[in-house]
Tab-separated table of C-alpha atoms (C1' of nucleotides) in Angstrom:
chain	number	residue	atom	x	y	z
A	1113	MET	CA	126.840	100.431	112.206
A	1114	PRO	CA	126.880	102.940	109.566
A	1115	GLU	CA	129.295	101.369	106.516
A	1116	LEU	CA	127.865	101.101	103.155
A	1117	PRO	CA	125.582	98.234	103.640
A	1118	ASP	CA	124.143	99.928	106.750
A	1119	VAL	CA	123.786	103.135	105.282
A	1120	GLU	CA	121.982	101.473	102.027
A	1121	VAL	CA	119.498	99.756	104.679
A	1122	PHE	CA	118.702	103.004	106.111
A	1123	LYS	CA	118.251	104.551	102.636
A	1124	GLU	CA	115.471	101.692	101.919
A	1125	TYR	CA	114.067	102.547	105.194
A	1126	PHE	CA	113.904	106.260	104.652
A	1127	ASP	CA	112.433	105.869	101.161
A	1128	SER	CA	109.651	103.926	102.362
A	1129	ASN	CA	108.606	106.190	105.342
A	1130	GLY	CA	110.089	109.511	105.045
A	1131	LEU	CA	109.578	110.256	101.160
A	1132	ASP	CA	106.652	112.286	99.704
A	1133	LYS	CA	105.312	113.769	103.159
A	1134	PRO	CA	104.803	117.323	103.762
A	1135	ILE	CA	107.158	118.802	106.329
A	1136	LYS	CA	105.599	120.299	109.316
A	1137	GLU	CA	108.343	121.168	111.556
A	1138	VAL	CA	111.903	120.470	111.959
A	1139	GLU	CA	112.897	120.047	115.696
A	1140	MET	CA	116.588	120.446	116.630
A	1141	ARG	CA	117.563	118.531	119.848
A	1142	GLU	CA	121.238	118.762	119.268
A	1143	GLU	CA	122.982	121.365	117.194
A	1144	ALA	CA	126.413	119.419	117.036
A	1145	VAL	CA	125.320	117.488	114.457
A	1146	LEU	CA	124.431	120.520	111.897
A	1147	GLY	CA	128.146	121.778	111.864
A	1148	ASP	CA	127.926	125.086	110.122
A	1149	LEU	CA	124.467	124.917	109.250
A	1150	GLN	CA	122.340	127.053	110.909
A	1151	PRO	CA	119.052	125.590	112.692
A	1152	ARG	CA	117.080	128.098	111.369
A	1153	VAL	CA	118.279	127.848	107.617
A	1154	LEU	CA	117.345	124.130	107.984
A	1155	ARG	CA	113.802	124.562	109.172
A	1156	ASN	CA	113.199	127.637	106.939
A	1157	ILE	CA	113.948	125.380	103.721
A	1158	LEU	CA	112.225	122.264	104.912
A	1159	LYS	CA	109.016	123.511	106.333
A	1160	GLY	CA	106.493	122.875	103.900
A	1161	GLU	CA	108.416	120.811	101.625
A	1162	ARG	CA	108.461	117.158	101.183
A	1163	PHE	CA	111.378	114.833	100.538
A	1164	LEU	CA	111.404	113.661	97.130
A	1165	SER	CA	114.085	111.023	96.559
A	1166	SER	CA	117.470	109.628	97.882
A	1167	LEU	CA	120.780	108.444	96.636
A	1168	ARG	CA	123.641	107.037	98.286
A	1169	HIS	CA	127.346	107.507	97.721
A	1170	GLY	CA	129.651	105.600	100.162
A	1171	LYS	CA	128.620	106.289	103.892
A	1172	TYR	CA	126.679	109.230	102.526
A	1173	LEU	CA	122.833	109.790	102.271
A	1174	PHE	CA	121.491	112.740	99.877
A	1175	ILE	CA	117.826	113.349	100.342
A	1176	LYS	CA	116.294	115.620	97.479
A	1177	VAL	CA	114.035	118.379	98.787
A	1178	GLY	CA	114.009	120.595	95.886
A	1179	ASP	CA	115.194	121.460	92.273
A	1180	ALA	CA	118.551	122.725	93.687
A	1181	THR	CA	118.562	121.545	97.095
A	1182	TRP	CA	119.578	118.568	98.896
A	1183	LEU	CA	120.157	117.217	102.386
A	1184	SER	CA	123.277	115.574	103.167
A	1185	VAL	CA	123.509	112.878	105.895
A	1186	HIS	CA	126.283	111.336	107.629
A	1187	PHE	CA	125.758	109.021	110.363
A	1188	GLY	CA	128.971	108.933	112.367
A	1189	MET	CA	129.728	105.799	113.993
A	1190	THR	CA	126.363	105.400	116.136
A	1191	GLY	CA	123.658	107.087	113.502
A	1192	TYR	CA	120.377	105.935	112.495
A	1193	PHE	CA	116.967	106.877	111.460
A	1194	ASP	CA	113.800	106.232	113.257
A	1195	TYR	CA	110.473	106.480	112.055
A	1196	TYR	CA	107.391	106.853	114.364
A	1197	GLN	CA	103.809	106.830	112.825
A	1198	THR	CA	102.690	109.141	116.052
A	1199	GLU	CA	104.230	111.944	117.795
A	1200	LEU	CA	105.395	109.761	120.530
A	1201	GLU	CA	108.659	111.015	122.720
A	1202	PRO	CA	111.313	109.091	120.456
A	1203	ASP	CA	113.471	106.309	122.820
A	1204	GLY	CA	117.450	106.513	122.391
A	1205	HIS	CA	118.965	110.033	121.251
A	1206	PRO	CA	117.108	111.724	118.861
A	1207	ARG	CA	119.141	114.970	117.495
A	1208	VAL	CA	116.918	116.039	114.746
A	1209	ILE	CA	113.548	115.218	114.282
A	1210	PHE	CA	111.557	115.820	110.842
A	1211	HIS	CA	107.808	116.133	111.921
A	1212	PHE	CA	105.317	115.394	109.113
A	1213	LYS	CA	101.920	116.737	108.620
A	1214	ASP	CA	100.515	113.403	109.024
A	1215	GLY	CA	101.571	113.221	112.572
A	1216	SER	CA	104.584	110.848	111.720
A	1217	GLN	CA	108.179	111.602	112.545
A	1218	MET	CA	111.286	110.667	111.218
A	1219	VAL	CA	113.876	110.600	113.803
A	1220	TYR	CA	117.677	111.108	113.277
A	1221	ASP	CA	119.231	109.617	116.236
A	1222	CYS	CA	122.936	109.698	116.908
A	1223	GLN	CA	124.441	108.707	119.910
A	1224	ARG	CA	128.087	109.973	119.784
A	1225	LYS	CA	127.042	113.115	117.593
A	1226	LEU	CA	129.550	112.068	115.247
A	1227	GLY	CA	127.453	112.352	112.342
A	1228	GLU	CA	126.543	115.304	110.311
A	1229	LEU	CA	123.818	116.996	108.447
A	1230	ASP	CA	124.169	119.530	105.795
A	1231	LEU	CA	122.372	121.318	102.873
A	1232	LEU	CA	123.740	121.113	99.355
A	1233	SER	CA	122.507	122.454	96.010
A	1234	GLU	CA	123.680	118.662	94.578
A	1235	PRO	CA	125.503	115.590	95.851
A	1236	ALA	CA	128.523	116.254	93.933
A	1237	GLU	CA	129.306	119.301	96.100
A	1238	LEU	CA	130.309	117.277	98.784
A	1239	ILE	CA	131.468	114.350	96.929
A	1240	GLU	CA	134.125	116.781	95.458
A	1241	GLU	CA	134.550	118.674	98.674
A	1242	LYS	CA	135.586	115.410	100.816
A	1243	ASN	CA	137.293	113.902	97.459
A	1244	LEU	CA	135.270	110.960	97.821
A	1245	GLY	CA	136.378	108.182	95.615
A	1246	PRO	CA	133.732	106.024	93.625
A	1247	ASP	CA	131.167	103.944	95.252
A	1248	ALA	CA	132.108	100.699	96.200
A	1249	LEU	CA	129.219	99.046	94.948
A	1250	LYS	CA	127.947	101.040	92.311
A	1251	ASP	CA	130.997	102.793	90.560
A	1252	VAL	CA	134.099	100.356	90.840
A	1253	GLY	CA	134.809	98.199	87.996
A	1254	GLN	CA	136.959	95.349	88.004
A	1255	ASP	CA	139.977	97.233	86.195
A	1256	GLU	CA	139.558	100.242	88.156
A	1257	PHE	CA	139.710	98.287	91.501
A	1258	LYS	CA	142.935	96.482	89.941
A	1259	ASP	CA	144.473	99.611	88.956
A	1260	ILE	CA	143.720	101.111	92.604
A	1261	PHE	CA	145.122	97.911	94.444
A	1262	THR	CA	148.313	97.771	92.309
A	1263	SER	CA	149.076	101.470	92.526
A	1264	SER	CA	148.392	101.844	96.295
A	1265	ARG	CA	151.540	101.631	98.642
A	1266	ALA	CA	149.362	101.001	101.635
A	1267	MET	CA	148.243	98.134	103.355
A	1268	ALA	CA	145.400	96.247	102.083
A	1269	LYS	CA	142.712	96.995	104.728
A	1270	SER	CA	143.836	100.656	104.364
A	1271	THR	CA	143.342	100.955	100.668
A	1272	LEU	CA	140.019	99.104	101.435
A	1273	MET	CA	138.993	101.695	104.071
A	1274	ASN	CA	140.318	104.923	102.292
A	1275	GLN	CA	137.543	106.878	100.999
A	1276	GLU	CA	139.096	108.878	98.901
A	1277	THR	CA	140.191	105.537	96.864
A	1278	ILE	CA	136.774	103.595	97.193
A	1279	ALA	CA	133.764	105.142	99.041
A	1280	GLY	CA	131.893	102.940	101.738
A	1281	ILE	CA	133.567	100.523	103.395
A	1282	GLY	CA	134.582	100.721	107.121
A	1283	ASN	CA	136.389	98.880	109.659
A	1284	ILE	CA	134.113	95.968	109.922
A	1285	TYR	CA	133.204	95.137	106.520
A	1286	SER	CA	137.059	95.550	105.255
A	1287	ASP	CA	137.870	93.083	108.015
A	1288	GLU	CA	134.872	90.825	106.527
A	1289	ILE	CA	135.777	91.132	103.040
A	1290	LEU	CA	139.520	90.262	103.475
A	1291	PHE	CA	138.639	87.532	105.629
A	1292	GLN	CA	136.538	86.100	103.152
A	1293	THR	CA	139.153	86.323	100.801
A	1294	GLY	CA	141.904	85.010	103.049
A	1295	ILE	CA	144.174	87.921	102.697
A	1296	HIS	CA	146.308	89.424	105.835
A	1297	PRO	CA	145.085	93.085	106.850
A	1298	ARG	CA	148.807	94.517	106.802
A	1299	ILE	CA	149.900	92.941	103.702
A	1300	LYS	CA	150.690	95.693	101.181
A	1301	ALA	CA	147.924	96.203	98.709
A	1302	SER	CA	150.270	96.546	95.582
A	1303	ARG	CA	152.089	92.872	96.546
A	1304	LEU	CA	148.782	90.895	95.844
A	1305	THR	CA	148.691	88.854	92.939
A	1306	SER	CA	146.490	89.894	90.179
A	1307	GLU	CA	144.425	86.708	90.713
A	1308	LYS	CA	144.135	87.611	94.476
A	1309	ILE	CA	142.917	91.290	93.560
A	1310	THR	CA	140.242	89.986	91.210
A	1311	ARG	CA	138.957	87.445	94.176
A	1312	LEU	CA	139.029	90.290	96.221
A	1313	TYR	CA	136.863	92.507	94.103
A	1314	GLY	CA	134.452	89.593	93.826
A	1315	LYS	CA	134.156	89.192	97.616
A	1316	MET	CA	133.678	93.065	98.126
A	1317	ASN	CA	130.646	92.811	96.023
A	1318	GLN	CA	129.297	89.616	97.412
A	1319	VAL	CA	129.666	90.423	100.847
A	1320	LEU	CA	128.253	93.999	100.756
A	1321	ASN	CA	125.423	92.930	98.767
A	1322	ARG	CA	124.779	89.747	101.110
A	1323	ALA	CA	124.786	92.339	103.932
A	1324	ILE	CA	122.227	94.411	102.344
A	1325	GLU	CA	120.148	91.019	101.461
A	1326	ARG	CA	120.105	90.113	104.993
A	1327	GLU	CA	119.549	93.695	106.314
A	1328	VAL	CA	122.707	94.036	108.056
A	1329	ASP	CA	120.970	91.637	110.662
A	1330	PRO	CA	124.263	89.676	112.080
A	1331	GLU	CA	121.526	86.534	112.617
A	1332	LYS	CA	120.899	86.553	109.519
A	1333	LEU	CA	124.187	86.435	108.024
A	1334	PRO	CA	126.165	83.427	106.921
A	1335	GLU	CA	127.825	81.439	109.859
A	1336	ASP	CA	131.232	81.932	108.518
A	1337	TYR	CA	131.525	85.590	108.667
A	1338	LEU	CA	133.681	86.939	111.000
A	1339	LEU	CA	131.549	89.946	111.813
A	1340	SER	CA	130.068	88.563	114.926
A	1341	HIS	CA	133.272	87.026	115.952
A	1342	ARG	CA	135.366	90.270	116.635
A	1343	THR	CA	136.804	89.310	119.970
A	1344	PRO	CA	140.619	88.088	120.156
A	1345	GLY	CA	140.421	84.301	121.255
A	1346	THR	CA	137.426	83.332	119.846
A	1347	PRO	CA	137.574	80.482	117.332
A	1348	CYS	CA	137.405	81.269	113.652
A	1349	PRO	CA	134.423	80.530	112.043
A	1350	LYS	CA	136.111	79.025	109.181
A	1351	CYS	CA	138.897	77.006	110.587
A	1352	GLY	CA	138.580	77.002	114.877
A	1353	SER	CA	141.773	79.103	115.090
A	1354	LYS	CA	142.078	81.777	117.645
A	1355	ILE	CA	140.923	85.180	116.040
A	1356	GLU	CA	143.870	87.998	116.841
A	1357	ARG	CA	143.541	91.616	116.576
A	1358	VAL	CA	145.985	93.886	115.422
A	1359	LYS	CA	146.145	97.834	114.606
A	1360	VAL	CA	145.885	99.117	110.941
A	1361	SER	CA	145.976	102.837	110.368
A	1362	GLY	CA	144.834	103.410	114.083
A	1363	ARG	CA	141.929	100.694	113.841
A	1364	SER	CA	141.436	97.146	115.441
A	1365	ALA	CA	141.673	94.644	112.560
A	1366	TYR	CA	140.451	91.192	113.427
A	1367	PHE	CA	141.723	88.493	111.690
A	1368	CYS	CA	142.347	84.549	111.409
A	1369	PRO	CA	146.185	84.006	111.299
A	1370	GLU	CA	145.310	80.455	109.633
A	1371	CYS	CA	142.876	82.012	106.741
A	1372	GLN	CA	144.847	84.731	106.283
A	1373	LYS	CA	148.845	84.311	106.119
A	1374	VAL	CA	151.066	87.078	105.961
A	1375	SER	CA	152.350	85.887	102.309
A	1376	ALA	CA	150.466	86.670	99.425
B	129	DG	C1'	140.547	104.643	137.115
B	130	DG	C1'	141.316	102.215	132.043
B	131	DT	C1'	140.391	100.312	127.344
B	132	DC	C1'	137.240	99.986	123.382
B	133	DA	C1'	133.822	100.816	120.244
B	134	DT	C1'	130.584	100.483	112.846
B	135	DG	C1'	133.891	107.349	111.526
B	136	DT	C1'	136.718	111.566	110.099
B	137	DT	C1'	140.041	115.113	110.298
B	138	DG	C1'	144.428	117.130	111.244
B	139	DA	C1'	149.069	117.158	113.493
B	140	DC	C1'	153.318	114.815	113.556
B	141	DT	C1'	156.709	111.819	111.681
B	142	DA	C1'	159.623	108.795	108.348
C	333	DT	C1'	154.354	113.378	98.393
C	334	DT	C1'	152.761	108.967	100.453
C	335	DA	C1'	151.445	106.474	104.454
C	336	DG	C1'	151.478	105.143	109.429
C	337	DT	C1'	150.337	106.381	114.445
C	338	DC	C1'	147.995	109.236	117.553
C	339	DA	C1'	144.725	112.366	119.278
C	340	DA	C1'	140.519	114.932	119.167
C	341	DC	C1'	135.485	115.095	118.869
C	342	DA	C1'	131.120	112.891	122.238
C	343	DT	C1'	129.011	108.884	124.893
C	344	DG	C1'	128.280	104.612	126.635
C	345	DA	C1'	129.733	99.576	127.783
C	346	DC	C1'	132.508	97.264	130.275
DNA sequence: GGTCATGTTGACTA
DNA sequence: TTAGTCAACATGAC
């Protein structure tokens, strides 16, 4: 799940359920998601504190704990938050559990353990370390977007997915944005016309915003979205042609050969 | 057994 | 130097 829209929805979920509650205990179920961070350090720093606010950049969520203390959360491919009002044993694959003094708990679930938590003094620390580009939704203007595409030597899909270029777009949403714009995933970014890049920019914003509005629920997304038709051979929701799959930068790209022609 | 899966990183190659 | 491909990480569903 976790691309920009998913993380934005997690942020809203966390903000409404996890902020301003004194933390009673931090329970580690799986230390692999802490990376180099020592479980004892995380517990000692969070215990007795409360989460104050949160901030999203690309696929990362930063949660403020104190003046110069932030918890960074990455969700890998399978991570999400799950809030329980009581001390019930959580379902799924709980990896880290934040127990609040009021008896409720915020669970960080990450089945495949590809996500990671860390402690930072400020979000910029991680953004610089990972060399993340501007957030796709908040920080990329149309002119900057145009520059990125005209100067990129990679394929359009790779350019959209490169976190150092634009932060937040992954495999699913890069396919969706290209599909909605009618651009073939393997076309070179720099070969797109200025008009196409402008349309792509508009669709990027529209697709990401719409996904957030509909709470990334596939059932609530428009009928003509590719998102729930990611199987080779199924009919394109726009024209009925058969959806195809190709590899782009090691990932499966789904597209409609009729709606997304190879020519610019 | 095999393939595939919403992410990131490092090795290797052109 | 810039990109593309592939493998690895860990787990599960076909």
